[in-house]
CSV table of C-alpha atoms in Angstrom, one decimal:
chain,number,residue,atom,x,y,z
F,27,MET,CA,-0.1,0.0,0.5
F,28,SER,CA,1.3,3.2,-1.0
F,29,ASP,CA,1.5,6.8,1.1
F,30,ALA,CA,-0.5,7.7,-1.0
F,31,GLU,CA,-3.6,5.2,-0.1
F,32,TRP,CA,-2.8,4.9,3.3
F,33,ALA,CA,-3.2,8.4,3.9
F,34,PHE,CA,-6.8,7.9,2.2
F,35,PHE,CA,-8.1,5.1,5.1
F,36,ALA,CA,-5.6,6.1,8.4
F,37,PRO,CA,-8.5,8.9,8.8
F,38,PHE,CA,-11.0,6.2,8.9
F,39,LEU,CA,-9.4,2.6,11.2
F,40,ILE,CA,-7.1,4.5,13.6
F,41,GLU,CA,-9.5,4.8,16.6
F,42,ASN,CA,-8.0,6.8,19.9
F,43,ARG,CA,-8.2,5.1,23.0
F,44,SER,CA,-6.8,6.2,26.9
F,45,SER,CA,-3.7,5.4,28.1
F,46,GLY,CA,-4.7,2.4,30.0
F,47,GLY,CA,-5.6,-1.0,27.6
F,48,ARG,CA,-3.8,-2.2,25.5
F,49,ARG,CA,-1.7,-0.5,22.8
F,50,PRO,CA,-3.2,-0.3,19.1
F,51,GLN,CA,-2.5,-2.5,16.6
F,52,ASP,CA,-0.6,-1.4,13.7
F,53,HIS,CA,-3.0,-0.2,11.5
F,54,ARG,CA,-1.2,0.0,8.1
F,55,LYS,CA,0.7,-3.9,8.3
F,56,VAL,CA,-2.9,-5.5,9.4
F,57,LEU,CA,-4.2,-3.6,6.4
F,58,ASP,CA,-1.5,-4.7,3.6
F,59,GLY,CA,-2.3,-8.6,4.8
F,60,ILE,CA,-6.4,-8.3,4.1
F,61,PHE,CA,-5.1,-6.3,0.4
F,62,TRP,CA,-2.2,-9.5,0.6
F,63,ILE,CA,-4.9,-11.9,0.5
F,64,THR,CA,-7.7,-9.9,-1.5
F,65,ARG,CA,-5.2,-9.5,-4.5
F,66,THR,CA,-3.6,-13.4,-4.0
F,67,GLY,CA,-7.3,-15.4,-3.0
F,68,SER,CA,-5.2,-17.8,-0.5
F,69,PRO,CA,-6.7,-18.9,2.7
F,70,TRP,CA,-6.7,-16.6,6.0
F,71,ARG,CA,-3.7,-19.1,7.8
F,72,ASP,CA,-1.6,-18.6,4.7
F,73,LEU,CA,-1.0,-15.2,5.1
F,74,PRO,CA,2.1,-14.6,5.7
F,75,ALA,CA,3.8,-14.1,9.2
F,76,GLU,CA,4.7,-10.7,8.7
F,77,PHE,CA,1.6,-9.6,8.7
F,78,GLY,CA,1.4,-10.6,11.8
F,79,ASN,CA,-0.8,-13.6,12.9
F,80,TRP,CA,-3.2,-14.6,10.7
F,81,ASN,CA,-6.2,-15.0,12.9
F,82,SER,CA,-6.0,-11.1,14.6
F,83,VAL,CA,-5.9,-10.3,10.9
F,84,HIS,CA,-9.1,-11.9,9.9
F,85,ARG,CA,-10.7,-11.1,13.2
F,86,GLN,CA,-10.1,-7.0,12.4
F,87,TYR,CA,-11.6,-7.4,9.3
F,88,ARG,CA,-14.4,-9.1,10.2
F,89,ARG,CA,-14.9,-6.0,12.8
F,90,TRP,CA,-13.8,-3.0,10.1
F,91,THR,CA,-16.9,-5.3,8.2
F,92,GLU,CA,-19.2,-5.6,10.6
F,93,ALA,CA,-18.6,-1.8,11.4
F,94,GLY,CA,-19.8,-0.7,8.0
F,95,VAL,CA,-16.4,1.6,7.8
F,96,ARG,CA,-15.7,0.4,4.3
F,97,ASP,CA,-19.7,1.2,3.4
F,98,VAL,CA,-18.8,5.2,5.1
F,99,MET,CA,-15.5,5.2,3.0
F,100,LEU,CA,-17.5,4.9,0.0
F,101,ALA,CA,-20.6,7.3,0.5
F,102,GLY,CA,-17.7,9.8,1.3
F,103,LEU,CA,-16.2,9.6,-2.4
F,104,ALA,CA,-19.3,8.6,-3.9
F,105,GLU,CA,-20.4,12.3,-2.9
F,106,SER,CA,-17.0,13.5,-3.2
F,107,ASP,CA,-15.9,16.7,-6.2
F,108,ALA,CA,-13.8,13.6,-7.5
F,109,ALA,CA,-17.0,12.0,-8.3
F,110,ASP,CA,-18.9,12.6,-12.1
F,111,THR,CA,-22.8,11.2,-11.7
F,112,THR,CA,-24.2,13.4,-13.3
F,113,MET,CA,-24.1,9.7,-15.8
F,114,GLN,CA,-24.5,6.6,-14.3
F,115,MET,CA,-24.6,3.1,-15.7
F,116,ILE,CA,-25.4,-0.4,-13.9
F,117,ASP,CA,-24.2,-3.9,-14.5
F,118,SER,CA,-24.0,-7.2,-12.9
F,119,THR,CA,-21.3,-10.2,-13.4
F,120,ILE,CA,-21.0,-12.8,-12.2
F,121,VAL,CA,-18.9,-15.2,-9.9
F,122,ARG,CA,-18.4,-18.9,-9.3
F,123,ALA,CA,-18.8,-19.5,-5.5
F,124,HIS,CA,-16.0,-22.0,-4.3
F,125,GLN,CA,-17.0,-25.2,-2.2
F,126,HIS,CA,-16.5,-23.4,0.6
F,127,ALA,CA,-18.0,-20.7,0.2
F,128,ALA,CA,-20.8,-23.7,0.9
F,129,GLY,CA,-22.7,-23.4,5.1
F,130,GLY,CA,-22.8,-19.5,5.4
F,131,LYS,CA,-25.2,-18.6,8.3
F,132,GLY,CA,-28.2,-18.7,7.2
F,133,GLY,CA,-28.2,-20.2,4.6
F,134,PHE,CA,-27.3,-19.8,0.8
F,135,GLN,CA,-30.7,-17.7,-0.4
F,136,ARG,CA,-29.2,-15.0,3.0
F,137,ASN,CA,-25.2,-14.6,1.7
F,138,ALA,CA,-26.4,-14.5,-1.4
F,139,ILE,CA,-25.4,-17.8,-3.1
F,140,GLY,CA,-27.2,-19.2,-5.8
F,141,ARG,CA,-27.2,-23.5,-6.8
F,142,SER,CA,-27.3,-24.7,-10.6
F,143,ARG,CA,-26.1,-26.6,-13.8
F,144,GLY,CA,-23.3,-24.3,-13.9
F,145,GLY,CA,-22.7,-25.2,-9.6
F,146,LEU,CA,-22.3,-22.3,-7.1
F,147,THR,CA,-22.6,-19.0,-8.1
F,148,THR,CA,-23.1,-15.5,-6.6
F,149,LYS,CA,-24.5,-12.5,-8.8
F,150,LEU,CA,-22.3,-8.9,-8.2
F,151,HIS,CA,-25.3,-6.2,-9.4
F,152,THR,CA,-22.9,-2.7,-9.5
F,153,ARG,CA,-23.6,0.6,-9.9
F,154,THR,CA,-21.2,2.7,-11.0
F,155,ASP,CA,-20.5,6.8,-12.0
F,156,ALA,CA,-19.4,8.6,-15.2
F,157,GLN,CA,-16.3,7.3,-15.0
F,158,GLY,CA,-16.9,3.7,-14.1
F,159,LEU,CA,-16.4,4.1,-11.1
F,160,ALA,CA,-18.6,2.7,-8.4
F,161,ILE,CA,-20.6,4.0,-6.0
F,162,GLY,CA,-23.1,1.3,-4.8
F,163,PHE,CA,-23.8,-2.4,-4.1
F,164,CYS,CA,-25.8,-5.1,-4.2
F,165,LEU,CA,-25.7,-9.4,-4.2
F,166,THR,CA,-27.8,-12.1,-4.9
F,167,PRO,CA,-27.9,-15.1,-6.1
F,168,GLY,CA,-26.4,-16.4,-9.4
F,169,GLN,CA,-29.2,-17.4,-10.8
F,170,ALA,CA,-31.2,-13.8,-9.6
F,171,SER,CA,-32.4,-10.9,-12.9
F,172,ASP,CA,-30.8,-8.2,-13.3
F,173,MET,CA,-33.7,-6.5,-12.7
F,174,ALA,CA,-34.2,-7.8,-8.8
F,175,ALA,CA,-31.1,-6.0,-6.9
F,176,TYR,CA,-32.6,-2.4,-9.8
F,177,GLN,CA,-34.6,-1.0,-6.2
F,178,GLU,CA,-31.0,-2.2,-4.3
F,179,LEU,CA,-29.3,0.0,-6.3
F,180,MET,CA,-30.9,3.0,-6.5
F,181,GLN,CA,-30.9,3.1,-2.7
F,182,GLU,CA,-27.3,4.0,-2.8
F,183,GLU,CA,-26.5,7.7,-0.9
F,184,ALA,CA,-25.1,9.0,-4.3
F,185,PRO,CA,-27.8,12.1,-6.4
F,186,ASP,CA,-29.3,10.4,-8.9
F,187,PRO,CA,-28.3,10.3,-12.4
F,188,ALA,CA,-29.0,12.9,-15.9
F,189,ALA,CA,-28.6,9.3,-17.8
F,190,MET,CA,-28.7,5.9,-16.8
F,191,LEU,CA,-27.0,3.4,-19.1
F,192,ALA,CA,-27.9,-0.2,-18.9
F,193,ASP,CA,-28.5,-3.4,-21.2
F,194,LYS,CA,-31.2,-5.1,-22.7
F,195,GLY,CA,-31.8,-7.0,-19.3
F,196,TYR,CA,-33.2,-3.4,-17.4
F,197,ASP,CA,-35.8,-3.3,-20.6
F,198,SER,CA,-38.7,-3.1,-17.7
F,199,ASP,CA,-41.4,-0.2,-18.2
F,200,ALA,CA,-41.0,-0.5,-13.6
F,201,ILE,CA,-37.2,0.7,-14.7
F,202,ARG,CA,-37.8,3.8,-17.2
F,203,ASN,CA,-40.6,5.2,-15.6
F,204,ASP,CA,-38.9,4.8,-12.4
F,205,LEU,CA,-35.4,7.2,-13.8
F,206,GLU,CA,-37.7,9.0,-15.8
F,207,ARG,CA,-39.4,9.7,-11.9
F,208,ARG,CA,-36.2,11.4,-11.1
F,209,GLY,CA,-35.3,12.7,-14.1
F,210,ALA,CA,-32.7,10.2,-15.7
F,211,ASP,CA,-32.7,9.6,-19.6
F,212,PRO,CA,-33.2,5.7,-19.6
F,213,VAL,CA,-30.1,4.7,-22.4
F,214,ILE,CA,-31.9,0.7,-22.4
F,215,PRO,CA,-31.7,-0.9,-25.4
F,216,ALA,CA,-34.7,-2.8,-26.1
F,217,LYS,CA,-35.6,-5.7,-26.7
F,218,SER,CA,-36.6,-7.3,-29.3
F,219,ASN,CA,-40.4,-8.5,-28.4
F,220,ARG,CA,-41.3,-5.1,-27.7
F,221,ARG,CA,-43.6,-4.0,-30.3
F,222,VAL,CA,-42.6,-0.1,-29.9
F,223,GLN,CA,-38.4,-0.2,-30.5
F,224,ARG,CA,-37.7,2.7,-28.6
F,225,PRO,CA,-33.5,5.0,-30.0
F,226,VAL,CA,-31.3,4.5,-28.0
F,227,ASP,CA,-27.5,7.1,-28.1
F,228,LYS,CA,-25.3,4.8,-29.1
F,229,THR,CA,-22.0,7.2,-28.7
F,230,LYS,CA,-24.2,7.3,-24.7
F,231,TYR,CA,-24.2,3.4,-24.4
F,232,ALA,CA,-20.7,3.0,-26.3
F,233,LEU,CA,-19.3,4.4,-23.2
F,234,ARG,CA,-21.1,1.4,-20.6
F,235,ASN,CA,-17.6,-0.8,-21.3
F,236,ARG,CA,-16.7,1.6,-18.6
F,237,ILE,CA,-18.6,-0.3,-16.2
F,238,GLU,CA,-17.0,-3.7,-18.1
F,239,ARG,CA,-13.8,-2.5,-17.5
F,240,PHE,CA,-14.5,-2.2,-13.8
F,241,PHE,CA,-15.6,-5.7,-13.2
F,242,ASN,CA,-12.0,-6.3,-15.1
F,243,ARG,CA,-9.7,-4.7,-12.6
F,244,LEU,CA,-12.5,-6.2,-10.0
F,245,LYS,CA,-11.4,-9.5,-10.9
F,246,GLN,CA,-7.4,-8.9,-10.7
F,247,SER,CA,-7.8,-9.6,-6.8
F,248,ARG,CA,-8.8,-13.4,-7.0
F,249,ARG,CA,-10.6,-13.0,-4.2
F,250,ILE,CA,-13.8,-11.5,-5.9
F,251,ALA,CA,-12.8,-13.0,-9.1
F,252,THR,CA,-13.8,-16.4,-7.4
F,253,ARG,CA,-16.2,-16.0,-4.2
F,254,TYR,CA,-14.2,-18.1,-1.0
F,255,ASP,CA,-16.4,-16.6,1.3
F,256,LYS,CA,-19.8,-18.2,2.9
F,257,LEU,CA,-21.0,-14.5,4.8
F,258,ALA,CA,-22.3,-12.1,1.8
F,259,SER,CA,-21.0,-9.3,4.2
F,260,SER,CA,-17.0,-10.7,4.2
F,261,PHE,CA,-17.4,-11.6,0.6
F,262,LEU,CA,-18.0,-7.8,-0.5
F,263,GLY,CA,-15.8,-6.4,1.8
F,264,PHE,CA,-13.3,-7.9,-0.1
F,265,VAL,CA,-15.3,-5.8,-2.9
F,266,GLN,CA,-15.7,-2.7,-1.8
F,267,LEU,CA,-12.2,-2.1,-1.0
F,268,ALA,CA,-10.6,-3.1,-3.8
F,269,THR,CA,-12.6,-0.5,-4.7
F,270,ILE,CA,-11.9,2.1,-2.8
F,271,ARG,CA,-8.1,1.8,-4.4
F,272,GLN,CA,-9.3,2.1,-7.4
F,273,TRP,CA,-10.9,5.2,-6.6
F,274,ILE,CA,-8.0,6.3,-4.6
F,275,ARG,CA,-5.7,5.5,-8.5
F,276,PHE,CA,-8.0,6.8,-9.7
F,277,VAL,CA,-7.8,11.0,-7.9
F,278,HIS,CA,-4.4,10.6,-7.4
F,279,THR,CA,-4.0,10.8,-11.3
F,280,THR,CA,-6.2,13.2,-12.4
C-alpha cells in the first residue's frame, strides 16, 4: 500500500485509545495483510507472518466489516468532487463460488449464493459513476435477474443521474418509469420482443464499456474472481476494498 493510499485509510481506521489498556495495533500492516489476501485469494491461514498473526488480521477484518467502515468510505467518495454522477451505469457480473463458500450461517439465500447446473454462483450488481467507478453494490444468488437488484442499487446515497446506461436486461417499464421520475434519461436498448422499439443514443451507450472494464479490474483480485467466503458481508468487504483502491488511484491520477 502506498503512502497516498494509507493517508486516505488512516483517518477511518485509527482509533484514539486511553492510556490504559492494550496498545493500538499496526493498522497499516493489518490492512496490507488484508490486501494480500484480496489479491492472491489465499486462505487466511496462509497469510505470511510479516503481516502478523493470521487470526488477529482476520478478526480485525471482520470488526471493520461489521462496523460498516468501508460503507462510509465509499459513500464519501461517491459524494466527493471526484465523482461524476451526472451519467451513471448499472450492470452485474457472475462470480463462481468455491465449495468452501457453502455452509454460511443463514443458508444460501441469505448469503447470496445460488445453485444451478453450472454450480454455486453469486451475482455482483454494481452502480457506477460516469468514469466506471462504483458507488454502490448489491449481491444476489447467481440465478437472479438483473432487474431484481435495481431498487436496492438506486437506494444508495448518491445523486440521481441525468442519464442511466444499462443493457437489455434492465429493459422494463417499471425501471424506465422510475428513472424518468428521477429526471434521468434511460439509455437502455429495447428487447427484441417489444412492440415499440425505443431509439438509443449509440454514442452514450458506447460509454457503457467503462463498467465492463471496472469488472475486469476488480477481478484481477483473485479473492473476488472466485468467492471463497461463506458470509456475503465478508465477500462484499473484499469487493469494497478493491474498489476503494481504484477510486484512490483515479483521484491521484487526475
